[in-house]
């Protein structure tokens, strides 16, 4: 990653500068004196070119047999595997999370490529019965056309892989707009797809501001679907901008709870809380930003959490001794700082952390608030930093009510050894994901991933559900009776 490198857009199989002729720079969040490169400030003209290229290549790409498309994805998986360590290091420098996590991010992309390669030999429709004689009924899956994939920075290769591989195996062509904070990871991933054999125009990369590049894409008449992951407010804007005629998949933020019951294995729960709250410096859509603790074990568990949190080491994610890396940028650091003041003003007790340490990056001390209640903003709003709040619950029903008392619904967890508690949690927690005796984080790519309520629009990512999003499931009737047969009328 030479410091002076200038990265390009990728449109119609060529690496080219933006029509704007403007670039922006990105620095290492763990050391803001280190400039990582210059990146194209894409604009509406770039988006139009990319969409046109994707539209033109669609006619050929849709004719490529899906298993052949799958072979390309398998090659991409091999290339990702070969470059795993290099990509992980680039990612840690670009967005801050520790190496063990950036390796996992690349691994998730490998897993997704392999999963979606296999889909090339499935893409199942259904056959079923007909109410009429000599009539055959089935569904077939067809690609949508040109799709927009808009991604955040916190999983800068895994999330693009989720979206692009599913879109491609289904026969769509793609305009990919990554976060402006992680353009290098996006570029590396597209380079790998190019090397793996994705034909020109099938995948196009446009970097630049969401307000310009993202908005143009979302409003574009030739875009058939927008697959977006990011902040709830951006998702709400996209819904407004898209208009009718497009499929809109939104995966957004959350305020995920871990419930600790009185019968829980507290040591296990402690590991889950620390990993859930402070992994990726708390910057995960599935971060455990609330811990709801049964009153009988509340004091003891609070002490355990605070003691462990104080021991966490901040630093560069490249250092193997680091537990918690930096926040992604100055805006994020200011936002987290703001929430510390909000929490204190609301009457929550700041038990540890709460400060910006004297380091050259955008670090923030791992922070615990106790004495928190459901009417507080720090309980309700996504802080997206290393901050978690501990709240007491009277019993299981109260814990579930507290867990559900937010607008979000992505991931949830309960620690208990009681089968009834587990089953009640599965039934009543209003979340897209529920973990039993494990933290709120740890998705696997062959299962659906998605939030409900304000966390998602109902289309789930990866698993088999991604195929539903990236295809039209067309219903087909074949009548071989040789006469007009009217459904609901000509029944015997
Ligand atoms: P963000 O919403 O600021 O940006 C996401 C993407 O949208 C970026 O590429 C951005 O440039 C683009 N964008 C911005 N404005 C746009 C507009 N008006 N039209 C179209 N595109 C626009 O989010 P972020 O800061 O990159 O990511 C953090 C957020 O993402 C958090 O809320 C987190 O919870 C959420 N997230 C959700 C999931 C999930 O699967 N549910 C996964 C990871 C992150």
XYZ file of C-alpha atoms and ligand atoms in Angstrom:
536
model
C 0.000 0.000 0.000
C 2.304 2.832 -1.172
C 1.358 6.103 0.554
C 1.224 8.089 -2.652
C -1.016 5.619 -4.475
C -4.001 7.049 -6.310
C -6.861 4.612 -6.680
C -9.269 4.624 -9.631
C -12.864 3.846 -10.462
C -13.576 0.583 -12.287
C -16.087 1.054 -15.092
C -16.694 -1.205 -18.084
C -13.567 -3.231 -17.324
C -11.215 -0.224 -17.132
C -9.560 1.518 -14.177
C -10.219 5.210 -14.824
C -10.285 8.560 -12.991
C -13.542 10.248 -12.066
C -15.149 12.720 -14.437
C -14.861 15.175 -11.520
C -11.020 15.020 -11.681
C -11.160 15.378 -7.901
C -9.748 13.032 -5.282
C -9.917 12.744 -1.504
C -7.533 11.163 1.002
C -8.007 8.665 3.802
C -5.743 8.254 6.844
C -5.074 5.360 9.197
C -7.573 5.726 12.087
C -4.951 4.372 14.522
C -2.461 7.025 13.359
C -3.975 10.010 11.673
C -0.567 11.215 10.456
C -0.401 8.283 8.040
C -2.084 8.997 4.700
C -3.182 5.764 3.008
C -3.797 7.063 -0.497
C -5.954 9.227 -2.723
C -9.337 8.113 -3.994
C -11.687 9.245 -6.732
C -14.416 11.667 -5.776
C -16.986 10.095 -8.078
C -19.956 12.070 -9.394
C -23.259 11.599 -11.209
C -21.591 11.232 -14.628
C -19.472 8.359 -13.314
C -22.603 6.688 -11.976
C -24.348 7.059 -15.336
C -21.373 5.550 -17.152
C -21.235 2.663 -14.687
C -24.969 1.957 -14.980
C -24.775 2.036 -18.793
C -21.846 -0.400 -18.773
C -23.719 -2.699 -16.395
C -26.846 -2.505 -18.538
C -24.951 -3.388 -21.692
C -23.137 -6.337 -20.137
C -26.339 -7.719 -18.597
C -27.573 -9.265 -21.843
C -24.454 -11.453 -22.104
C -23.995 -12.169 -18.403
C -27.532 -13.448 -17.927
C -26.844 -16.071 -20.640
C -23.783 -17.484 -18.827
C -24.931 -20.751 -17.188
C -25.073 -20.268 -13.411
C -22.529 -23.077 -12.684
C -20.075 -21.193 -14.959
C -20.713 -18.013 -12.972
C -20.054 -20.137 -9.896
C -16.637 -21.183 -11.233
C -15.636 -17.509 -11.295
C -16.725 -17.105 -7.682
C -14.731 -20.195 -6.700
C -11.645 -18.647 -8.288
C -12.360 -15.452 -6.340
C -12.467 -17.549 -3.153
C -9.060 -19.040 -4.015
C -7.549 -15.603 -4.639
C -8.993 -14.250 -1.402
C -7.499 -17.219 0.436
C -4.074 -16.623 -1.122
C -4.180 -12.926 -0.181
C -5.930 -13.332 3.174
C -3.094 -12.042 5.370
C -2.235 -9.126 3.096
C -5.888 -8.082 2.838
C -6.357 -8.367 6.609
C -3.406 -6.030 7.213
C -4.693 -3.522 4.669
C -8.104 -3.625 6.324
C -6.712 -3.075 9.820
C -4.825 -0.026 8.568
C -7.812 1.288 6.698
C -10.585 0.946 9.282
C -8.917 -0.049 12.542
C -10.258 -3.390 13.760
C -7.734 -5.860 15.164
C -6.049 -8.422 12.919
C -7.921 -11.441 14.282
C -11.128 -9.701 13.222
C -9.927 -8.500 9.824
C -8.741 -12.038 9.032
C -12.259 -13.185 9.917
C -13.715 -10.516 7.612
C -11.726 -11.933 4.684
C -12.653 -15.478 5.756
C -16.315 -14.482 5.658
C -15.844 -13.292 2.069
C -14.170 -16.622 1.175
C -17.049 -18.549 2.764
C -19.594 -16.408 0.919
C -17.905 -16.863 -2.462
C -17.897 -20.634 -1.941
C -21.506 -20.692 -0.760
C -22.718 -18.618 -3.698
C -20.606 -20.635 -6.162
C -22.613 -23.677 -5.013
C -25.862 -21.758 -5.546
C -24.970 -21.846 -9.239
C -26.077 -25.495 -9.165
C -29.253 -24.779 -7.192
C -31.134 -21.496 -7.730
C -34.211 -23.560 -7.052
C -37.673 -22.677 -8.249
C -40.645 -24.872 -7.310
C -42.922 -27.196 -9.143
C -46.370 -27.758 -7.773
C -49.823 -28.996 -8.656
C -52.534 -27.332 -10.691
C -56.239 -27.268 -9.894
C -56.933 -28.096 -13.580
C -56.194 -31.185 -15.636
C -53.322 -31.215 -18.124
C -51.806 -28.073 -16.714
C -48.338 -27.742 -15.201
C -47.338 -25.106 -12.633
C -43.889 -23.986 -11.507
C -41.708 -21.027 -10.663
C -38.367 -20.086 -12.211
C -35.771 -17.602 -11.002
C -34.729 -14.789 -13.291
C -32.115 -12.090 -12.736
C -33.314 -8.555 -12.062
C -30.883 -6.607 -14.239
C -28.609 -3.833 -12.975
C -28.418 -3.690 -9.185
C -26.797 -1.161 -6.846
C -24.786 -2.426 -3.870
C -24.117 0.273 -1.267
C -21.964 -0.777 1.663
C -20.649 0.493 5.031
C -17.055 0.499 6.268
C -17.187 -1.844 9.268
C -17.087 -5.099 7.233
C -15.342 -3.705 4.184
C -14.801 -6.967 2.303
C -17.338 -9.318 3.913
C -20.428 -7.171 3.274
C -19.500 -6.343 -0.342
C -18.931 -10.099 -0.799
C -22.389 -10.875 0.649
C -24.050 -8.560 -1.813
C -21.941 -8.901 -4.957
C -21.608 -12.686 -4.992
C -25.348 -13.186 -4.516
C -26.137 -10.598 -7.190
C -23.675 -12.168 -9.637
C -24.628 -15.811 -9.212
C -28.226 -14.844 -9.944
C -27.128 -13.238 -13.228
C -27.347 -9.550 -12.328
C -24.773 -6.896 -13.154
C -23.605 -4.554 -10.424
C -22.693 -0.985 -9.634
C -20.848 -1.104 -6.313
C -20.598 2.000 -4.151
C -18.481 1.372 -1.030
C -18.058 3.566 2.034
C -15.672 6.478 1.539
C -13.805 5.248 4.634
C -12.812 1.912 3.051
C -12.071 2.452 -0.643
C -8.894 0.332 -0.596
C -10.661 -2.815 0.581
C -13.367 -2.211 -2.024
C -10.756 -1.786 -4.761
C -8.895 -4.946 -3.708
C -12.098 -6.970 -3.745
C -13.024 -5.742 -7.228
C -9.469 -6.470 -8.453
C -9.935 -10.040 -7.226
C -13.264 -10.394 -9.050
C -11.622 -9.048 -12.209
C -8.736 -11.522 -11.885
C -11.177 -14.355 -11.190
C -12.752 -13.720 -14.586
C -15.790 -11.482 -14.088
C -16.321 -10.051 -17.608
C -16.039 -6.332 -18.267
C -19.032 -4.225 -17.289
C -20.499 -6.912 -15.028
C -19.086 -5.312 -11.864
C -18.419 -1.563 -11.724
C -16.943 0.362 -8.799
C -17.711 4.016 -8.106
C -16.206 5.645 -5.012
C -17.284 9.042 -3.728
C -19.751 10.733 -1.382
C -22.995 8.963 -0.515
C -24.906 12.208 -1.017
C -23.758 12.357 -4.674
C -22.811 8.861 -5.888
C -25.264 7.017 -3.616
C -28.176 9.339 -4.334
C -27.666 9.214 -8.104
C -27.553 5.428 -8.039
C -30.635 5.077 -5.868
C -32.661 7.439 -8.055
C -31.402 5.992 -11.355
C -34.244 4.713 -13.558
C -32.208 1.754 -14.891
C -31.454 0.358 -11.417
C -33.732 -2.585 -10.615
C -32.664 -3.135 -7.001
C -30.759 -1.375 -4.251
C -29.066 -3.526 -1.648
C -27.975 -1.188 1.139
C -26.277 -1.693 4.479
C -25.682 1.286 6.740
C -27.240 3.738 9.135
C -30.983 3.814 9.735
C -31.250 7.472 8.646
C -29.469 6.748 5.354
C -31.814 3.810 4.789
C -34.819 6.058 5.404
C -33.462 8.560 2.855
C -32.931 5.772 0.303
C -36.552 4.658 0.706
C -37.663 8.190 -0.108
C -35.295 8.627 -3.053
C -35.759 5.275 -4.783
C -39.311 5.745 -6.008
C -41.363 2.828 -7.309
C -40.089 0.059 -9.583
C -37.085 -1.047 -7.534
C -36.545 -3.728 -4.930
C -35.047 -2.090 -1.833
C -33.096 -4.191 0.662
C -32.047 -2.283 3.781
C -29.882 -3.658 6.594
C -29.396 -1.007 9.253
C -28.338 -0.312 12.817
C -29.508 -1.775 16.087
C -29.366 -1.645 19.880
C -28.732 -5.272 20.692
C -29.362 -6.719 24.157
C -27.723 -9.530 26.084
C -29.917 -10.900 28.876
C -28.123 -12.446 31.843
C -30.494 -14.617 33.889
C -30.018 -15.545 37.558
C -29.164 -19.142 36.607
C -26.639 -18.146 33.923
C -23.015 -19.274 33.801
C -21.705 -15.804 34.673
C -18.151 -16.417 33.423
C -19.505 -17.463 30.039
C -21.833 -14.458 30.029
C -18.930 -12.174 30.863
C -16.930 -13.409 27.859
C -19.969 -12.827 25.658
C -20.589 -9.310 26.969
C -16.958 -8.195 26.542
C -16.725 -9.648 23.009
C -20.140 -8.299 22.027
C -19.645 -4.824 23.447
C -16.030 -4.144 22.486
C -15.284 -6.281 19.417
C -14.667 -3.952 16.435
C -14.532 -1.190 19.087
C -18.311 -1.539 19.447
C -18.792 -0.609 15.784
C -20.913 -3.557 14.709
C -24.570 -3.564 13.788
C -24.798 -6.548 16.144
C -22.769 -4.987 19.001
C -24.039 -5.766 22.503
C -24.788 -2.197 23.513
C -27.197 -3.171 26.289
C -26.833 -5.773 29.017
C -30.003 -6.643 30.926
C -29.229 -8.450 34.172
C -31.511 -10.351 36.548
C -31.710 -8.509 39.871
C -30.380 -11.509 41.847
C -27.017 -11.421 40.035
C -26.933 -7.773 38.966
C -24.397 -6.427 41.483
C -22.024 -9.362 41.127
C -22.145 -9.361 37.324
C -21.691 -5.576 37.120
C -18.514 -5.859 39.183
C -17.226 -8.630 36.907
C -17.929 -6.596 33.729
C -16.333 -3.398 35.047
C -13.234 -5.216 36.294
C -12.673 -6.960 32.926
C -13.399 -3.818 30.900
C -10.740 -1.852 32.800
C -8.126 -4.413 31.717
C -8.760 -4.033 27.954
C -5.788 -2.658 26.014
C -6.308 0.036 23.406
C -3.955 0.367 20.462
C -3.241 -0.321 16.829
C -5.046 -3.369 15.547
C -1.753 -4.570 14.037
C -0.332 -5.119 17.526
C -1.290 -8.649 18.673
C -1.551 -7.402 22.289
C -4.316 -4.927 21.399
C -7.844 -5.777 22.512
C -9.652 -2.714 21.150
C -8.645 -0.676 18.084
C -9.673 2.880 17.179
C -12.981 4.312 16.048
C -13.208 4.806 12.311
C -12.901 8.602 12.142
C -13.111 11.885 14.037
C -16.884 12.187 13.486
C -17.362 8.829 15.214
C -15.103 9.889 18.110
C -17.074 13.122 18.565
C -20.365 11.235 18.431
C -19.286 8.786 21.155
C -17.946 11.641 23.302
C -21.324 13.365 22.939
C -23.150 10.279 24.194
C -21.010 10.159 27.351
C -22.294 13.614 28.286
C -25.864 12.615 27.362
C -25.619 9.515 29.599
C -24.278 11.479 32.557
C -26.943 14.177 32.156
C -29.635 11.493 32.070
C -28.476 10.201 35.451
C -26.669 7.031 34.372
C -23.540 6.135 36.369
C -20.280 6.173 34.396
C -18.306 3.294 35.948
C -15.267 3.168 33.678
C -13.925 4.674 30.462
C -15.724 7.642 28.958
C -12.643 9.488 27.711
C -10.515 10.040 24.616
C -7.012 8.781 25.486
C -3.879 10.701 24.510
C -3.011 8.716 21.390
C -2.503 9.749 17.779
C -5.565 7.917 16.533
C -9.339 8.111 17.033
C -9.395 5.918 20.110
C -11.988 5.856 22.850
C -11.810 4.144 26.236
C -14.107 1.123 26.673
C -17.009 2.482 28.682
C -19.605 1.050 31.050
C -22.713 2.838 32.253
C -24.831 1.372 35.062
C -28.065 2.617 36.596
C -29.591 2.906 33.138
C -33.283 2.714 32.274
C -35.345 2.341 29.127
C -36.275 6.033 28.912
C -32.641 7.078 28.440
C -31.177 7.948 25.043
C -28.087 5.860 25.792
C -30.439 2.874 26.164
C -32.402 3.669 22.995
C -29.965 5.047 20.407
C -27.178 3.399 18.448
C -23.892 4.891 19.723
C -21.654 2.719 17.508
C -18.656 2.822 19.809
C -17.158 1.003 22.810
C -20.000 1.856 25.178
C -22.475 -0.483 26.814
C -25.161 0.106 29.401
C -26.133 -2.280 32.193
C -29.772 -2.400 33.320
C -31.505 -4.422 36.040
C -34.502 -6.667 35.268
C -36.933 -8.080 37.829
C -37.527 -11.380 36.033
C -37.544 -12.963 32.558
C -40.689 -11.158 31.382
C -39.276 -7.829 32.484
C -35.953 -8.624 30.772
C -37.702 -9.450 27.487
C -39.848 -6.304 27.733
C -36.711 -4.210 28.280
C -34.952 -5.942 25.408
C -37.888 -5.163 23.096
C -38.347 -1.575 24.295
C -36.337 -0.071 21.435
C -37.166 0.646 17.805
C -34.484 -1.751 16.533
C -34.448 -5.531 16.119
C -31.281 -7.078 14.700
C -29.548 -9.366 17.212
C -30.244 -10.533 20.759
C -28.873 -13.009 23.247
C -29.775 -14.736 26.490
C -27.547 -16.544 28.967
C -29.487 -19.147 30.919
C -29.451 -22.868 31.612
C -33.200 -23.102 31.903
C -34.930 -24.543 28.828
C -38.120 -22.580 29.474
C -36.209 -19.293 29.587
C -34.530 -20.219 26.310
C -37.778 -21.064 24.563
C -39.509 -17.923 25.853
C -36.594 -15.838 24.561
C -36.755 -17.473 21.117
C -40.488 -16.836 20.999
C -40.725 -13.314 22.353
C -37.493 -11.454 21.583
C -38.363 -9.179 18.638
C -35.100 -9.640 16.775
C -33.963 -11.171 13.498
C -31.344 -13.206 15.380
C -31.350 -14.751 18.877
C -28.335 -16.461 20.399
C -28.615 -18.799 23.375
C -25.551 -18.797 25.642
C -23.483 -16.908 23.079
C -22.895 -13.240 22.318
C -24.922 -11.068 19.921
C -22.221 -11.386 17.256
C -21.097 -14.367 15.196
C -23.239 -14.771 12.090
C -22.538 -17.641 9.669
C -22.954 -17.062 5.956
C -25.180 -20.032 5.130
C -27.957 -18.727 7.374
C -30.133 -15.668 6.766
C -28.911 -12.447 8.353
C -31.215 -9.511 8.839
C -33.031 -7.263 11.237
C -36.691 -6.501 11.870
C -38.429 -3.269 12.996
C -36.117 -0.308 12.227
C -33.128 -2.605 11.638
C -34.193 -3.955 8.269
C -36.657 -3.883 5.415
C -37.447 -7.589 5.600
C -35.129 -8.909 2.891
C -32.420 -10.887 4.639
C -28.818 -11.106 3.480
C -26.725 -14.211 2.681
C -28.096 -17.685 3.322
C -30.752 -18.755 0.844
C -32.606 -15.500 1.433
C -30.135 -13.433 -0.613
C -31.238 -15.420 -3.666
C -34.822 -14.307 -3.045
C -33.714 -10.694 -3.094
C -31.556 -10.852 -6.205
C -34.050 -12.755 -8.401
C -37.583 -12.386 -9.627
C -39.398 -15.635 -8.928
C -41.608 -15.909 -11.972
C -44.708 -18.105 -11.931
C -45.190 -20.241 -15.046
C -48.317 -22.167 -16.106
C -48.140 -24.603 -19.011
C -51.551 -25.672 -20.234
C -51.366 -28.714 -22.535
C -55.093 -29.559 -22.521
C -55.655 -28.020 -25.970
C -58.681 -26.008 -24.795
C -59.394 -22.876 -22.802
C -59.390 -23.887 -19.127
C -60.449 -21.166 -16.726
C -59.036 -21.275 -13.193
C -61.679 -21.201 -10.454
C -64.422 -21.689 -13.109
C -63.742 -24.868 -15.076
C -63.162 -26.942 -11.968
C -64.897 -30.278 -11.570
P -23.837 5.123 6.421
O -25.314 4.985 6.343
O -23.289 6.436 6.798
O -23.172 4.746 5.003
C -23.417 3.502 4.367
C -23.247 3.677 2.870
O -24.294 4.516 2.373
C -21.937 4.357 2.471
O -21.425 3.772 1.304
C -22.384 5.789 2.221
O -21.521 6.508 1.367
C -23.731 5.564 1.575
N -24.646 6.707 1.612
C -24.625 7.769 2.454
N -25.644 8.598 2.164
C -26.322 8.064 1.114
C -27.478 8.450 0.380
N -28.147 9.557 0.662
N -27.895 7.638 -0.612
C -27.254 6.483 -0.895
N -26.148 6.078 -0.234
C -25.691 6.855 0.772
O -23.332 3.977 7.416
P -21.839 3.666 7.884
O -21.395 4.701 8.857
O -20.966 3.377 6.724
O -22.055 2.284 8.658
C -22.487 2.210 9.973
C -23.965 1.859 10.058
O -24.204 0.666 9.321
C -24.404 1.563 11.474
O -25.688 2.107 11.703
C -24.455 0.032 11.508
O -25.310 -0.508 12.485
C -24.929 -0.252 10.126
N -24.578 -1.630 9.714
C -25.617 -2.512 9.568
C -25.343 -3.831 9.228
C -26.458 -4.833 9.030
O -26.228 -5.844 8.369
N -27.638 -4.610 9.585
C -24.014 -4.244 9.028
C -22.992 -3.300 9.184
C -23.300 -1.992 9.524
